[in-house]
Short mmCIF file of C-alpha atoms in Angstrom, two decimals:
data_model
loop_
_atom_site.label_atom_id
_atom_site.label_comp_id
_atom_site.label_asym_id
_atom_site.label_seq_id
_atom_site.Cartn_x
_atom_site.Cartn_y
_atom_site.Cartn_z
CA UNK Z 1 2.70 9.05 -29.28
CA UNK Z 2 0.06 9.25 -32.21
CA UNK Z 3 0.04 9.89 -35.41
CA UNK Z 4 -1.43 13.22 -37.11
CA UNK Z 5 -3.84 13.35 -40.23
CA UNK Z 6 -2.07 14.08 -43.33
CA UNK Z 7 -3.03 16.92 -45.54
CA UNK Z 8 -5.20 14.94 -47.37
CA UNK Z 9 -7.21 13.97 -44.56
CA UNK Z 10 -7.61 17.05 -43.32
CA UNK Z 11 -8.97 18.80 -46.53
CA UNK Z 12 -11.45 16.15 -46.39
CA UNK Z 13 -12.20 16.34 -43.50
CA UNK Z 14 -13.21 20.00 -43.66
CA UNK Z 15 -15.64 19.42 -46.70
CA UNK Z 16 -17.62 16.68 -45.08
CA UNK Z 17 -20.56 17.55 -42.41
CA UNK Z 18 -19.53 17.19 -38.61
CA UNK Z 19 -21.79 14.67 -37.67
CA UNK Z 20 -19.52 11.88 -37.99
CA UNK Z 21 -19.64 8.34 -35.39
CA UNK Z 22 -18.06 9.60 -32.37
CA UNK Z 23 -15.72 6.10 -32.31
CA UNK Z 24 -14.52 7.50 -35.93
CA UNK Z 25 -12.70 10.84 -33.88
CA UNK Z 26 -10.70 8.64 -32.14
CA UNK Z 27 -10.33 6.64 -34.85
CA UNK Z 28 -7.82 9.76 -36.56
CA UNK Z 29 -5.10 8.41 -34.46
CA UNK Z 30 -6.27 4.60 -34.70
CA UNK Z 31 -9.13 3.88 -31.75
CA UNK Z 32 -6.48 2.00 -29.25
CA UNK Z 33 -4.85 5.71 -28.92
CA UNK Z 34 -1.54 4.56 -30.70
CA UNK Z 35 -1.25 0.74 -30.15
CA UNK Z 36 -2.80 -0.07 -34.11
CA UNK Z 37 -5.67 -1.93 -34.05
CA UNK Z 38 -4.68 -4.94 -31.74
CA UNK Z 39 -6.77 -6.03 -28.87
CA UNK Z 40 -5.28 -5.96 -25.22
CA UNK Z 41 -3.23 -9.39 -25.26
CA UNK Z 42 -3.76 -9.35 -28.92
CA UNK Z 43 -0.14 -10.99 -30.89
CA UNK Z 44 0.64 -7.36 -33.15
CA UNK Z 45 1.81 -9.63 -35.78
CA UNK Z 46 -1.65 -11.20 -36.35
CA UNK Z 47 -3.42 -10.23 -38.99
CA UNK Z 48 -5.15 -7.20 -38.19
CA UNK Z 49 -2.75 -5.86 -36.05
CA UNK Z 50 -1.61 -2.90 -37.99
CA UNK Z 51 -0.06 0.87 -36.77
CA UNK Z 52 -1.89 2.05 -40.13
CA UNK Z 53 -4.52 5.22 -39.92
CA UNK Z 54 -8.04 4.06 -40.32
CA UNK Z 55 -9.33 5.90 -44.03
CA UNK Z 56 -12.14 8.42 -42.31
CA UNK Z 57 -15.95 7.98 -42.85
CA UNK Z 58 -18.33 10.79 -43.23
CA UNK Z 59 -21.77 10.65 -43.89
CA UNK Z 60 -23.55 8.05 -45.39
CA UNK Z 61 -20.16 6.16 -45.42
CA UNK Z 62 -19.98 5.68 -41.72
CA UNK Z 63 -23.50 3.86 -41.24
CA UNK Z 64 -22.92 0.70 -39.75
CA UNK Z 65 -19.16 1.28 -38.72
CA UNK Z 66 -18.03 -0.73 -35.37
CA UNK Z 67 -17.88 0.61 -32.06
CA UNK Z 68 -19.87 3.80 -30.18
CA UNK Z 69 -23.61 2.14 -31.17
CA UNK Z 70 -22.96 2.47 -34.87
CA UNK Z 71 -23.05 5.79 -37.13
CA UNK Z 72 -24.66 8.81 -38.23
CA UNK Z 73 -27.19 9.17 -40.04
CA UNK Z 74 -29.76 12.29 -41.44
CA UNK Z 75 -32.07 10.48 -39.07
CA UNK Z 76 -29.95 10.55 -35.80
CA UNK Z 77 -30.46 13.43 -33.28
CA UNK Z 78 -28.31 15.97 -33.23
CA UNK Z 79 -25.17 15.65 -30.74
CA UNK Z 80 -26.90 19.02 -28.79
CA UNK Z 81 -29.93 16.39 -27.52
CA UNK Z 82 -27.22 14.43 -25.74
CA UNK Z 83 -26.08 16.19 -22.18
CA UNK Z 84 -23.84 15.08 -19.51
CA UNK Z 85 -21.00 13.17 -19.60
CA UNK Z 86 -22.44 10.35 -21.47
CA UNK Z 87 -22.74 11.91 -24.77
CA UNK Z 88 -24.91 9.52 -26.65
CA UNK Z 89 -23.57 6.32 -27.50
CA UNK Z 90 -20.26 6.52 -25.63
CA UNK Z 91 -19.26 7.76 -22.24
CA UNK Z 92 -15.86 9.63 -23.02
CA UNK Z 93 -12.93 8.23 -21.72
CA UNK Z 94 -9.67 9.60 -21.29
CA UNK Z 95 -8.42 7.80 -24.54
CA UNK Z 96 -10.68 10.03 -26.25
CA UNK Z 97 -9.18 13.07 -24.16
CA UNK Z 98 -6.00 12.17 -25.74
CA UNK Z 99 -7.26 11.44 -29.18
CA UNK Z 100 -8.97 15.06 -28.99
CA UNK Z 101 -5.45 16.40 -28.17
CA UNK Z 102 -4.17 14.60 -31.12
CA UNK Z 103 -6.81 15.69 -33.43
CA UNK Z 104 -6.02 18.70 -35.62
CA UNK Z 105 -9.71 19.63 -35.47
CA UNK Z 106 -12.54 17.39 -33.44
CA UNK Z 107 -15.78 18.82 -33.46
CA UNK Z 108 -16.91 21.45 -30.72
CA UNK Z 109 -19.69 19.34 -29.43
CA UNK Z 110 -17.80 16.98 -27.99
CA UNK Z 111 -14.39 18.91 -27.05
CA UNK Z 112 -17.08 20.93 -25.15
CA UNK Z 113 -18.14 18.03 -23.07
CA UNK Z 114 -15.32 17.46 -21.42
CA UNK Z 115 -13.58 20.04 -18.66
CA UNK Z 116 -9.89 19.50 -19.88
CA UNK Z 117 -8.85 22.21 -22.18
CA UNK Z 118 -7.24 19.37 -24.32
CA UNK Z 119 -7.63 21.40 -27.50
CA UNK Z 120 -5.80 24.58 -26.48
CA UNK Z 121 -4.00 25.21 -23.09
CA UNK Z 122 -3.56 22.02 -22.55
CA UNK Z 123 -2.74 20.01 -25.70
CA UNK Z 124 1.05 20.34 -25.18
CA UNK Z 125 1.12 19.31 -21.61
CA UNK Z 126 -1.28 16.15 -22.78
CA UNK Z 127 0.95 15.14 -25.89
CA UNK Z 128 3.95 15.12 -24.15
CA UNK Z 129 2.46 12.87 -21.29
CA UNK Z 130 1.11 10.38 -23.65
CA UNK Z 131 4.86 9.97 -25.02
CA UNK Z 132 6.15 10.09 -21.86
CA UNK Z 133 3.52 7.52 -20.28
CA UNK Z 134 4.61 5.34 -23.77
CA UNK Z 135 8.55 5.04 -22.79
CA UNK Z 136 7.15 4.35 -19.32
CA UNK Z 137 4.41 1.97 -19.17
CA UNK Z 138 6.04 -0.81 -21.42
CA UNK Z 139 2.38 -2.90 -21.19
CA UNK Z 140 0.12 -2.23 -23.58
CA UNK Z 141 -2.87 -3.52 -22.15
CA UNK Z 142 -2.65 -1.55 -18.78
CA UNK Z 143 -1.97 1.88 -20.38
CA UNK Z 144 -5.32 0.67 -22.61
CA UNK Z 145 -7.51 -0.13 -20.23
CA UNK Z 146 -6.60 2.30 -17.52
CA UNK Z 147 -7.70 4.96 -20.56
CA UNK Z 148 -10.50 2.88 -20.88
CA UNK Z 149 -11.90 2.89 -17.78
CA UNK Z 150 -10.68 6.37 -16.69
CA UNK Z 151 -13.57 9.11 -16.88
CA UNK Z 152 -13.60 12.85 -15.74
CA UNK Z 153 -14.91 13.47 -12.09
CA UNK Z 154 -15.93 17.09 -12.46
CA UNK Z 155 -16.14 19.67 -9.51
CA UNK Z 156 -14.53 17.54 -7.05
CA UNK Z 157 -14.12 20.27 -4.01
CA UNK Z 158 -10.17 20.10 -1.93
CA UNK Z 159 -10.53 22.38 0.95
CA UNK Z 160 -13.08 25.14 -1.04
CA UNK Z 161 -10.70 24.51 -4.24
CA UNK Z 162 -12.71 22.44 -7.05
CA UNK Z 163 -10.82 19.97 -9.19
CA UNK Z 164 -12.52 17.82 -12.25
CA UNK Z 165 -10.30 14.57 -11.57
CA UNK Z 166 -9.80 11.75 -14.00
CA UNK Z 167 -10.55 8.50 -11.91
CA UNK Z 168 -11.91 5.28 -12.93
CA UNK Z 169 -16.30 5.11 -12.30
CA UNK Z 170 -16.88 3.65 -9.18
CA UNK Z 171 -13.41 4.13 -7.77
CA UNK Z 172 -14.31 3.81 -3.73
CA UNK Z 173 -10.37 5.15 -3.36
CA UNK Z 174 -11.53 8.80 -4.66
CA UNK Z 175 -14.55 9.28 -2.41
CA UNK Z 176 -12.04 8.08 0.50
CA UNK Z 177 -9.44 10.74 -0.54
CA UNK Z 178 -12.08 13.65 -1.11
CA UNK Z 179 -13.43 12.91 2.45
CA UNK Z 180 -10.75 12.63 4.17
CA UNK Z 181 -8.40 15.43 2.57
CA UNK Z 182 -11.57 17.99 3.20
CA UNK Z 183 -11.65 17.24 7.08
CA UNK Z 184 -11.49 19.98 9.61
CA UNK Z 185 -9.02 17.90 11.32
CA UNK Z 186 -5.21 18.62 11.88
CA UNK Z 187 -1.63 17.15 11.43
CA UNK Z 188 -2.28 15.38 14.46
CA UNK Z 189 -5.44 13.99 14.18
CA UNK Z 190 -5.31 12.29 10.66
CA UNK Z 191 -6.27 15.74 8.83
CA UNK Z 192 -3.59 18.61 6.51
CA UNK Z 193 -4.34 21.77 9.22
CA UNK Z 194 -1.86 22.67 11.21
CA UNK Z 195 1.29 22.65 8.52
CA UNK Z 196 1.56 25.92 8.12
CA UNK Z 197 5.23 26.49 9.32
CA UNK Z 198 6.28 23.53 8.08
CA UNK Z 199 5.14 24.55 4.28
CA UNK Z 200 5.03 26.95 2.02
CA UNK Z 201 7.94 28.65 -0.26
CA UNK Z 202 11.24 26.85 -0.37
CA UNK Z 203 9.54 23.84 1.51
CA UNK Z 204 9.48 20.23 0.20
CA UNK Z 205 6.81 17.78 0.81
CA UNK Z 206 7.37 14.24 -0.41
CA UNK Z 207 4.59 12.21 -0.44
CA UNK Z 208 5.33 8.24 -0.81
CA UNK Z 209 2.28 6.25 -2.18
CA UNK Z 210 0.64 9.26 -4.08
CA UNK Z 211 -2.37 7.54 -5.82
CA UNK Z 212 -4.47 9.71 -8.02
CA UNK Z 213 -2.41 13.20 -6.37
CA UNK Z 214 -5.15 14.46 -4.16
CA UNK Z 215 -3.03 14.94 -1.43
CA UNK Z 216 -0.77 16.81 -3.56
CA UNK Z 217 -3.44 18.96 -4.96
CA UNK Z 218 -4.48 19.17 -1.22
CA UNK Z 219 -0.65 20.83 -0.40
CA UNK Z 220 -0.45 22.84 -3.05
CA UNK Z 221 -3.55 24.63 -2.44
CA UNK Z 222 -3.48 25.34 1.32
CA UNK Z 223 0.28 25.57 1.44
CA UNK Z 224 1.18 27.35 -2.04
CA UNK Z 225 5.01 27.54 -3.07
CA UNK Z 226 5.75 23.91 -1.63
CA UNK Z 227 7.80 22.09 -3.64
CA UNK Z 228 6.33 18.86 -3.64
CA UNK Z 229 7.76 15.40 -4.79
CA UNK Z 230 5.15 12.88 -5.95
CA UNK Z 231 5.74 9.09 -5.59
CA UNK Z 232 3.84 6.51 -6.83
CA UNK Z 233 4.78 2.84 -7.94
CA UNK Z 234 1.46 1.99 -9.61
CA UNK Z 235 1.40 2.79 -13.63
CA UNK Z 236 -2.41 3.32 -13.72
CA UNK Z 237 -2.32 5.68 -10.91
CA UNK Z 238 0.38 7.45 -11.90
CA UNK Z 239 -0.64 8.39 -15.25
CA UNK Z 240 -3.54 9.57 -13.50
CA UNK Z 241 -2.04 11.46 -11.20
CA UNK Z 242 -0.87 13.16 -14.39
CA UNK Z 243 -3.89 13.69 -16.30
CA UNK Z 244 -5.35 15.31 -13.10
CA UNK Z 245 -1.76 17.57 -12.47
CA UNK Z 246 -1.76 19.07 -16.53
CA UNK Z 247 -5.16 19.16 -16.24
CA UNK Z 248 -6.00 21.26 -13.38
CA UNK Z 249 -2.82 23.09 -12.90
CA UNK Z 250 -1.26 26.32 -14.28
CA UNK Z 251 2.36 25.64 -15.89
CA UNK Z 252 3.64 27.57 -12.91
CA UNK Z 253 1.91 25.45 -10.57
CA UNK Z 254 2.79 22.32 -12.25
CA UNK Z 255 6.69 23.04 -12.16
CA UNK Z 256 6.51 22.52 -8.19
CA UNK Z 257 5.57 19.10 -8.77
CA UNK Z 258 8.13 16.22 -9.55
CA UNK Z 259 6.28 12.78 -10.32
CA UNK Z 260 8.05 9.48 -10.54
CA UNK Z 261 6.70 6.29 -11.87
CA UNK Z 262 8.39 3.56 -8.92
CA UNK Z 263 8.23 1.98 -5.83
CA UNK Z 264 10.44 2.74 -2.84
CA UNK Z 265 12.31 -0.02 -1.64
CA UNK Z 266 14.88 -1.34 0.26
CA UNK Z 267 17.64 -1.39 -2.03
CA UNK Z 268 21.62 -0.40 -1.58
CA UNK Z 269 24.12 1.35 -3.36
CA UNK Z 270 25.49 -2.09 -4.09
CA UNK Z 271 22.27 -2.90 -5.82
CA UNK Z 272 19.23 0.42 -6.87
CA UNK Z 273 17.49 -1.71 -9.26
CA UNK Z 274 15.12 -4.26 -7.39
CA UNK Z 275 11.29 -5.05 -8.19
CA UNK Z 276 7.90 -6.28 -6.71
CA UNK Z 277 4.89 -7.25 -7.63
CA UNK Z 278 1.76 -5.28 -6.89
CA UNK Z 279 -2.20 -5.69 -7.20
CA UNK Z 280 -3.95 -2.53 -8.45
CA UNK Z 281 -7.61 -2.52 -7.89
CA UNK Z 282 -9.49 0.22 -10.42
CA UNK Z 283 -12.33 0.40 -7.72
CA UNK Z 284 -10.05 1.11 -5.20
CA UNK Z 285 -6.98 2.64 -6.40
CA UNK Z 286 -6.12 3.25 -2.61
CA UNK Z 287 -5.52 0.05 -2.06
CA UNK Z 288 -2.77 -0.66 -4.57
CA UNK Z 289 -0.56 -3.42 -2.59
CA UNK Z 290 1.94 -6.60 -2.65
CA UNK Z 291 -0.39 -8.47 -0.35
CA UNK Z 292 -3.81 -8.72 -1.65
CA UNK Z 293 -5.37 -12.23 -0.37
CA UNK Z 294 -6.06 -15.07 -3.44
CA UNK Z 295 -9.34 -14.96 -2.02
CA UNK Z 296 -10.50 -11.31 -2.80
CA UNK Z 297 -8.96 -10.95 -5.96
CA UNK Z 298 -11.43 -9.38 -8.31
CA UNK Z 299 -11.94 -9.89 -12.15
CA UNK Z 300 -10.42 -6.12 -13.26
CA UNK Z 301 -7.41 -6.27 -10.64
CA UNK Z 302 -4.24 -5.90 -12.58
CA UNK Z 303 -0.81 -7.15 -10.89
CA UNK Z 304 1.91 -5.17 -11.95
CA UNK Z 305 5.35 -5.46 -12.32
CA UNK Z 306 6.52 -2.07 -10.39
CA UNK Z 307 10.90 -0.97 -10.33
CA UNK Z 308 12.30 -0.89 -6.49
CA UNK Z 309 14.79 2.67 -5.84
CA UNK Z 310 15.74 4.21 -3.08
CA UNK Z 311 14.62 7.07 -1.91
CA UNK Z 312 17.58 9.27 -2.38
CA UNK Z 313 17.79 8.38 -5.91
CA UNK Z 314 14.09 9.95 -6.39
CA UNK Z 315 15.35 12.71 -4.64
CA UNK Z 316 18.17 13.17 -6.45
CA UNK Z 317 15.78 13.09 -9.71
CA UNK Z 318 13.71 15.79 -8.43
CA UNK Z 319 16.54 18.04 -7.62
CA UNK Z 320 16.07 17.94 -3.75
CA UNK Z 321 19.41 15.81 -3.12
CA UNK Z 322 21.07 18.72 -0.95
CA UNK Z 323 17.45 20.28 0.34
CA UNK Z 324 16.05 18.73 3.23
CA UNK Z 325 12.78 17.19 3.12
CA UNK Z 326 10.32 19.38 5.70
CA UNK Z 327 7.55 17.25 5.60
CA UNK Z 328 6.69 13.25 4.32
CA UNK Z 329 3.78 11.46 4.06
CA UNK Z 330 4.22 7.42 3.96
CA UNK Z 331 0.67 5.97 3.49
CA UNK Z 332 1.91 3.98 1.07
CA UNK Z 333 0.07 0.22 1.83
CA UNK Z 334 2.93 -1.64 3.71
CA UNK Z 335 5.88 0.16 1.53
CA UNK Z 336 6.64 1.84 5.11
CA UNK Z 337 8.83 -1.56 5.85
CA UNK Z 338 10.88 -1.26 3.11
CA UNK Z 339 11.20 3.12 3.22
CA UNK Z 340 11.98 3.33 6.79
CA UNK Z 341 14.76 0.79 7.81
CA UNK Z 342 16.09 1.58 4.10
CA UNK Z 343 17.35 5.09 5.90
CA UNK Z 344 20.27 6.09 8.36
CA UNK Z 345 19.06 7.01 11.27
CA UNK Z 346 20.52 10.55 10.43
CA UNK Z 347 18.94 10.84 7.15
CA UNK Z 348 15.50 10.08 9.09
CA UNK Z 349 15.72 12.09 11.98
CA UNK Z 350 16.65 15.28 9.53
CA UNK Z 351 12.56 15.32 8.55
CA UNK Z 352 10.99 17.29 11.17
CA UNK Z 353 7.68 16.03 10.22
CA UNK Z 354 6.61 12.72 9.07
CA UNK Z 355 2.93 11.76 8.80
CA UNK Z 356 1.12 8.42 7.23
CA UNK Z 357 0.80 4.92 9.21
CA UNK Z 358 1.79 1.72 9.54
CA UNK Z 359 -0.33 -1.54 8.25
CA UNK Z 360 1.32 -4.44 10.43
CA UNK Z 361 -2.21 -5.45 11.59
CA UNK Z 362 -3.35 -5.39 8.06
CA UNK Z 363 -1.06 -7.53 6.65
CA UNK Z 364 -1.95 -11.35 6.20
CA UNK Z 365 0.59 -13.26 8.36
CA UNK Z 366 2.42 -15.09 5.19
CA UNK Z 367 3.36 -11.85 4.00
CA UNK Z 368 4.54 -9.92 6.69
CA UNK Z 369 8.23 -8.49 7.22
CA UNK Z 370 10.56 -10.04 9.60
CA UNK Z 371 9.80 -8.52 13.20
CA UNK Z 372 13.47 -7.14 12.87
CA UNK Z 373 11.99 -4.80 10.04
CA UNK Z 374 8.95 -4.35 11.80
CA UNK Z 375 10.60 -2.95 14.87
CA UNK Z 376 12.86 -0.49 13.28
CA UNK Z 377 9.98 0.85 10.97
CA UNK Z 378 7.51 1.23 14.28
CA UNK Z 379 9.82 2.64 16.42
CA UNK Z 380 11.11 5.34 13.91
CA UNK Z 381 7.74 6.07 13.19
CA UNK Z 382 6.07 5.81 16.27
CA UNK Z 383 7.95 8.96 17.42
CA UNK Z 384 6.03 11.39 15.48
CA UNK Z 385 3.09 12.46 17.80
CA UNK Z 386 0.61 12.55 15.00
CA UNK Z 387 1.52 9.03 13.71
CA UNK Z 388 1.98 7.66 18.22
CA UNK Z 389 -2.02 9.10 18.80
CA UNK Z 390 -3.73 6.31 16.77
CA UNK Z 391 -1.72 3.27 16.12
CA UNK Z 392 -1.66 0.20 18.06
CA UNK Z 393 1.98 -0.67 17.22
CA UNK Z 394 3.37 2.37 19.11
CA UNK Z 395 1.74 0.43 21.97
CA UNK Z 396 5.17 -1.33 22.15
CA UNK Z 397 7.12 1.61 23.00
CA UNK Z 398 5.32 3.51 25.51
CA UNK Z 399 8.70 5.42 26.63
CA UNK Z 400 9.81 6.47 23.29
CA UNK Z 401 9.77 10.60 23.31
CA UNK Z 402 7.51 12.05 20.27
CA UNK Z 403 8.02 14.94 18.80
CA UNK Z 404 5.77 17.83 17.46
CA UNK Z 405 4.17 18.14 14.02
CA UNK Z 406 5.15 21.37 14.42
CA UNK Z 407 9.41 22.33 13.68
CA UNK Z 408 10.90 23.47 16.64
CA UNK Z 409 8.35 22.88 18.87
CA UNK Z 410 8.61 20.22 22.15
CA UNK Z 411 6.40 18.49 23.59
CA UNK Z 412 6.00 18.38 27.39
CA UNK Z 413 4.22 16.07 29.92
CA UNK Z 414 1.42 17.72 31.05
CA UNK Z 415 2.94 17.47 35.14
CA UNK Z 416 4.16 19.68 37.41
CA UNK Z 417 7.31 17.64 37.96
CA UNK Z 418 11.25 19.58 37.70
CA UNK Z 419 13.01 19.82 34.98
CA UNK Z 420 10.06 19.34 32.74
CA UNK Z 421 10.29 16.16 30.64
CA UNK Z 422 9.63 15.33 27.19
CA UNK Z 423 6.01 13.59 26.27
CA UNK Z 424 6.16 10.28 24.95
CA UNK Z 425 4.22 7.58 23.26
CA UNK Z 426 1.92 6.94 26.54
CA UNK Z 427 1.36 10.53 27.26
CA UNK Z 428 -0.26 11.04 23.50
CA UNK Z 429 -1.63 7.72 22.37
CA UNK Z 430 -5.60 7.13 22.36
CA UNK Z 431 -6.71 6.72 25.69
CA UNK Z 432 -7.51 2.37 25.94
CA UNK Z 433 -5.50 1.64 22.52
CA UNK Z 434 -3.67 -0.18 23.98
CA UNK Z 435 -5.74 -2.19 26.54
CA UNK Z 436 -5.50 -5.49 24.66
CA UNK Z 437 -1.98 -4.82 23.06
CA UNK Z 438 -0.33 -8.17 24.67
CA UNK Z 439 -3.25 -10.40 23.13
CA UNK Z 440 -3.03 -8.52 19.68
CA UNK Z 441 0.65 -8.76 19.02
CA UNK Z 442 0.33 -12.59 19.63
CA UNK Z 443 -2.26 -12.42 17.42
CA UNK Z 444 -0.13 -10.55 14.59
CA UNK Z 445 3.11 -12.29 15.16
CA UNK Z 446 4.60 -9.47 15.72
CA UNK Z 447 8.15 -10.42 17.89
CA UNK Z 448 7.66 -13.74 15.99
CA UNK Z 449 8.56 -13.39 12.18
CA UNK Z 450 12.02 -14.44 11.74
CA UNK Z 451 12.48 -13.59 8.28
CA UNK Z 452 11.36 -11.39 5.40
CA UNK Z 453 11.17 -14.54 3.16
CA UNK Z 454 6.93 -13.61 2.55
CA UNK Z 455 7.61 -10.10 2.38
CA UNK Z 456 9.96 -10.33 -0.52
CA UNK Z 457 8.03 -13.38 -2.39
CA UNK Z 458 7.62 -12.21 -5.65
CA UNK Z 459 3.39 -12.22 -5.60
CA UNK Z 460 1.33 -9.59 -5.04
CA UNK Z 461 -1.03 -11.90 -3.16
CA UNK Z 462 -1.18 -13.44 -0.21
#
């Protein structure tokens, strides 16, 4: 993924003084972290555009260099009078995290200022991401800028465990996640309590639309031993995802988690190779989605070309193709309609517990799913008691029986009626959710979409 100083370059560099331009450490593995010295969009066969190692500047010889508010001189503070995550001139990103892993020897004062062990316990873990995320994210420019924009989160508490989690600044997504995930709430009411038989050694959790892996961090913490597979079809989260895994995990830890870089979609064994298009927002890498409207697109979104499998291919990857899955999570912005209908109803109703929700309402009307898709996706869904409680769209199925977040356990109308008989969706939902269901399914088209021509338009807006 980079390329390493040669001999040369590192005898010299050990008989020059340390205070060197900041911009010139990452500079040992060419500033763009591997890509030359093109711009994003830049044509590599300009002039310019070159995979050669810049010739290091020390001293005097690195006044006036480009980037990081120019160089060192005798008269610039020392790097000690700079605190904090800023560090002077330039706020380290996680392209310099890599370009410290990649450095045979980058000066203390600035390894020190950021959490990630990237010089020692973690510089294997790091290096083989970077040529992993390399064979994986074929664009450039997004693996660039999501390095750019990427800074460390430090002491980011997970139900009393504290993470320092590489997210983009201002990334409302993270502060959503880190709320939500530290609720006192249960399985049933939106929160992680309440898992406890479902998890734990020789469990899997699989959680579909896995963002930045706080939920995954979440798991593993509370419910240790879980095997847990990770999916996520944004590239910019997903490297992420990775950065905060290696970075915060033990190696034992990290071999319970299986990440995969793809979408889940509704694909057949006639055809496991599909695609979509998808917007992903850096302040708001929650909201990563195929049906962003024109109108709120924002100058840093970044659509992205993201690879359609099914969902027992990713299994299969992770090695959980003959293990059942004990507990999924679909929150996954709408992917629900392509995940749900894609399974038999036998390899569904084998996962005790499925949590997440559904995002009919959500959707503008050009790009919904046909009502056919809609219907199969609610109903399945709709029968878990913690997914029935909140959402409106189990308001169409007020008979269907729920079952329990908890395996084994059955639910049971609260009446004193003989034989007793299994709760359903209009003994659990939200008491008056469902007042005004009539007028908001007209308003949502809901029995009306007779195709999934928008849903399958290849645009990620609508």
């Amino acid at each position: 993924g980079g390329d390493f100083m040669s001999t040369d370059d590192v005898a010299l560099a050990e008989e020059q003084p340390i205070r060197r331009r900041l911009d010139e450490i990452a500079q040992q593995h060419t500033d763009d972290g591997g890509f030359g010295n093109e711009e994003i969009g830049a044509d590599p066969n300009e002039a310019g555009a070159t995979d050669d190692i810049p010739e290091e500047k020390w001293g005097e010889e690195a006044v006036g260099g480009g980037g990081g508010g120019g160089g060192f001189t005798d008269d610039t503070p020392p790097m000690d009078d700079f605190g904090g995550g800023n560090y002077g001139w330039v706020d380290l990103s996680a392209k310099h995290l890599f370009c410290i892993a990649a450095s045979e020897n980058p000066p203390e004062e600035i390894v020190k200022e950021i959490k990630c062990d990237a010089t020692k316990s973690k510089r294997k873990t790091l290096l083989e991401l970077w040529s992993a995320a390399r064979a994986q994210i074929q664009d450039s420019s997004v693996l660039l800028k999501v390095l750019d924009l990427a800074r460390e989160h430090p002491g980011k508490e997970l139900l009393g465990t504290s993470y320092n989690i590489w997210a983009p600044n201002m990334d409302e997504g993270l502060s959503f996640m880190v709320d939500s995930l530290n609720s006192e709430k249960d399985v049933d009411n939106g929160g992680l309590h309440g898992l406890d038989e479902a998890l734990g050694p020789g469990k899997v959790f699989v959680d579909v639309g896995s963002c930045l892996g706080m939920t995954c961090l979440a798991i593993n913490s509370k419910y240790p031993g879980t095997k847990i597979v990770s999916v996520e079809p944004a590239a910019p989260n997903w490297l992420l995802q990775e950065i905060n895994l290696r970075c915060n995990l033990d190696h034992d830890q990290f071999k319970k988690f299986h990440l995969v870089l793809a979408g889940v979609g509704p694909n057949t064994e006639d055809e496991d190779n599909l695609m979509a298009k998808v917007m992903w927002r850096p302040t708001a890498t929650t909201s990563t989605r195929a049906w962003t409207p024109a109108d709120e697109q924002k100058p840093d979104d970044v659509e992205l070309v993201v690879r359609l499998r099914r969902l027992k291919s990713i299994l299969a990857e992770a090695d959980v193709f003959d293990t059942a899955i004990d507990v999924m999570n679909v929150d996954c912005e709408g992917c629900e309609y392509n995940l749900i209908p894609a399974l038999t109803s036998e390899e569904y109703d084998a996962i005790p517990t499925v949590m997440g929700g559904v995002h009919w309402g959500y959707i503008p009307t050009n790009k919904l799913p046909s009502s056919a898709r809609g219907k199969t996706t609610h109903e399945r869904l709709c029968s878990h008691e913690n997914i029935a409680r909140g959402t409106k769209e189990c308001c169409a199925f007020p008979n269907l029986p729920v079952r329990s977040s908890v395996p084994g356990e059955v639910l049971i109308r609260e009446d004193k009626g003989f034989p007793p008989r299994e709760s359903t969706v209009q003994d659990v939902i939200d008491d008056g959710l469902c007042d005004d269901f009539s007028t908001w399914a007209a308003e949502h088209y809901l029995y009306d979409v007779e195709d999934d021509w928008g849903w399958f338009e290849l645009t990620s807006q609508a």
